[in-house]
Amino acid sequence: GEMNLSKTQLRSALRLYTSSWRYLYGVKPGATRVDLDGNPCGELDEQHVEHARKQLEEAKARVQAQRAEQQAKKREAAAAAGEKE
């Protein structure tokens, strides 16, 4: 059957898909663009490749910052637990 999606739902789904690391890793120079039916429809533009590279770089930086913050909290909690004993 046919699905009825609002523009907002479609936009959200596409944003989720195109911001995934797997998708961003696939956006490479010379890669073939594919239409919604799976047919080749040209090569990726350099500006799209560069945008994907920046998005991936920013996403990795956010993850590293979150991990560093979690590690700092663990160290603080361990230090506080050590002081209580």
Short mmCIF file of C-alpha atoms in Angstrom, two decimals:
data_model
loop_
_atom_site.label_atom_id
_atom_site.label_comp_id
_atom_site.label_asym_id
_atom_site.label_seq_id
_atom_site.Cartn_x
_atom_site.Cartn_y
_atom_site.Cartn_z
CA GLY A 1 0.00 0.00 0.00
CA GLU A 2 0.88 3.64 -0.23
CA MET A 3 2.24 5.41 2.83
CA ASN A 4 1.09 8.91 3.65
CA LEU A 5 3.99 10.89 5.08
CA SER A 6 3.92 14.55 5.90
CA LYS A 7 6.71 16.75 4.57
CA THR A 8 7.98 17.07 8.15
CA GLN A 9 8.11 13.28 8.61
CA LEU A 10 9.89 12.81 5.30
CA ARG A 11 12.37 15.60 6.08
CA SER A 12 13.09 14.06 9.50
CA ALA A 13 13.60 10.59 8.03
CA LEU A 14 15.95 11.88 5.33
CA ARG A 15 17.91 13.96 7.86
CA LEU A 16 18.33 10.91 10.10
CA TYR A 17 19.49 8.78 7.16
CA THR A 18 21.82 11.33 5.58
CA SER A 19 23.45 12.24 8.90
CA SER A 20 24.33 8.63 9.73
CA TRP A 21 28.03 7.84 9.76
CA ARG A 22 27.50 4.98 7.30
CA TYR A 23 25.94 7.37 4.78
CA LEU A 24 28.57 10.07 5.32
CA TYR A 25 31.41 7.55 4.87
CA GLY A 26 29.88 6.60 1.50
CA VAL A 27 29.96 10.16 0.17
CA LYS A 28 33.32 10.02 -1.62
CA PRO A 29 34.80 11.73 -4.68
CA GLY A 30 33.73 9.87 -7.82
CA ALA A 31 30.90 8.02 -6.05
CA THR A 32 27.76 7.54 -8.12
CA ARG A 33 24.57 9.24 -6.98
CA VAL A 34 21.56 6.89 -6.87
CA ASP A 35 17.90 7.87 -7.30
CA LEU A 36 15.01 6.61 -5.14
CA ASP A 37 14.53 3.62 -7.46
CA GLY A 38 18.19 2.58 -7.10
CA ASN A 39 19.26 3.76 -10.56
CA PRO A 40 22.57 5.60 -11.10
CA CYS A 41 22.01 9.29 -11.79
CA GLY A 42 25.38 11.04 -11.96
CA GLU A 43 28.43 11.60 -9.79
CA LEU A 44 28.54 13.44 -6.50
CA ASP A 45 29.54 17.09 -6.62
CA GLU A 46 32.71 18.10 -4.79
CA GLN A 47 30.71 20.47 -2.55
CA HIS A 48 28.56 17.53 -1.36
CA VAL A 49 31.66 15.43 -0.68
CA GLU A 50 33.20 18.29 1.31
CA HIS A 51 29.97 18.87 3.25
CA ALA A 52 29.81 15.17 4.19
CA ARG A 53 33.46 15.23 5.30
CA LYS A 54 32.79 18.23 7.56
CA GLN A 55 29.61 16.68 8.98
CA LEU A 56 31.47 13.46 9.81
CA GLU A 57 34.36 15.40 11.37
CA GLU A 58 31.94 17.41 13.55
CA ALA A 59 30.02 14.29 14.59
CA LYS A 60 33.24 12.52 15.60
CA ALA A 61 34.34 15.58 17.60
CA ARG A 62 30.98 15.61 19.45
CA VAL A 63 31.35 11.92 20.33
CA GLN A 64 34.92 12.45 21.55
CA ALA A 65 33.81 15.39 23.71
CA GLN A 66 30.97 13.33 25.20
CA ARG A 67 33.34 10.45 25.97
CA ALA A 68 35.85 12.81 27.59
CA GLU A 69 33.07 14.32 29.73
CA GLN A 70 31.88 10.85 30.80
CA GLN A 71 35.44 9.84 31.72
CA ALA A 72 35.89 13.03 33.76
CA LYS A 73 32.65 12.33 35.65
CA LYS A 74 33.78 8.76 36.37
CA ARG A 75 37.12 10.04 37.71
CA GLU A 76 35.35 12.63 39.88
CA ALA A 77 32.96 10.00 41.25
CA ALA A 78 35.85 7.62 41.96
CA ALA A 79 37.80 10.39 43.70
CA ALA A 80 34.75 11.36 45.77
CA ALA A 81 34.19 7.72 46.74
CA GLY A 82 37.84 7.45 47.78
CA GLU A 83 37.55 10.53 50.00
CA LYS A 84 34.53 9.11 51.84
CA GLU A 85 36.34 5.97 52.98
#
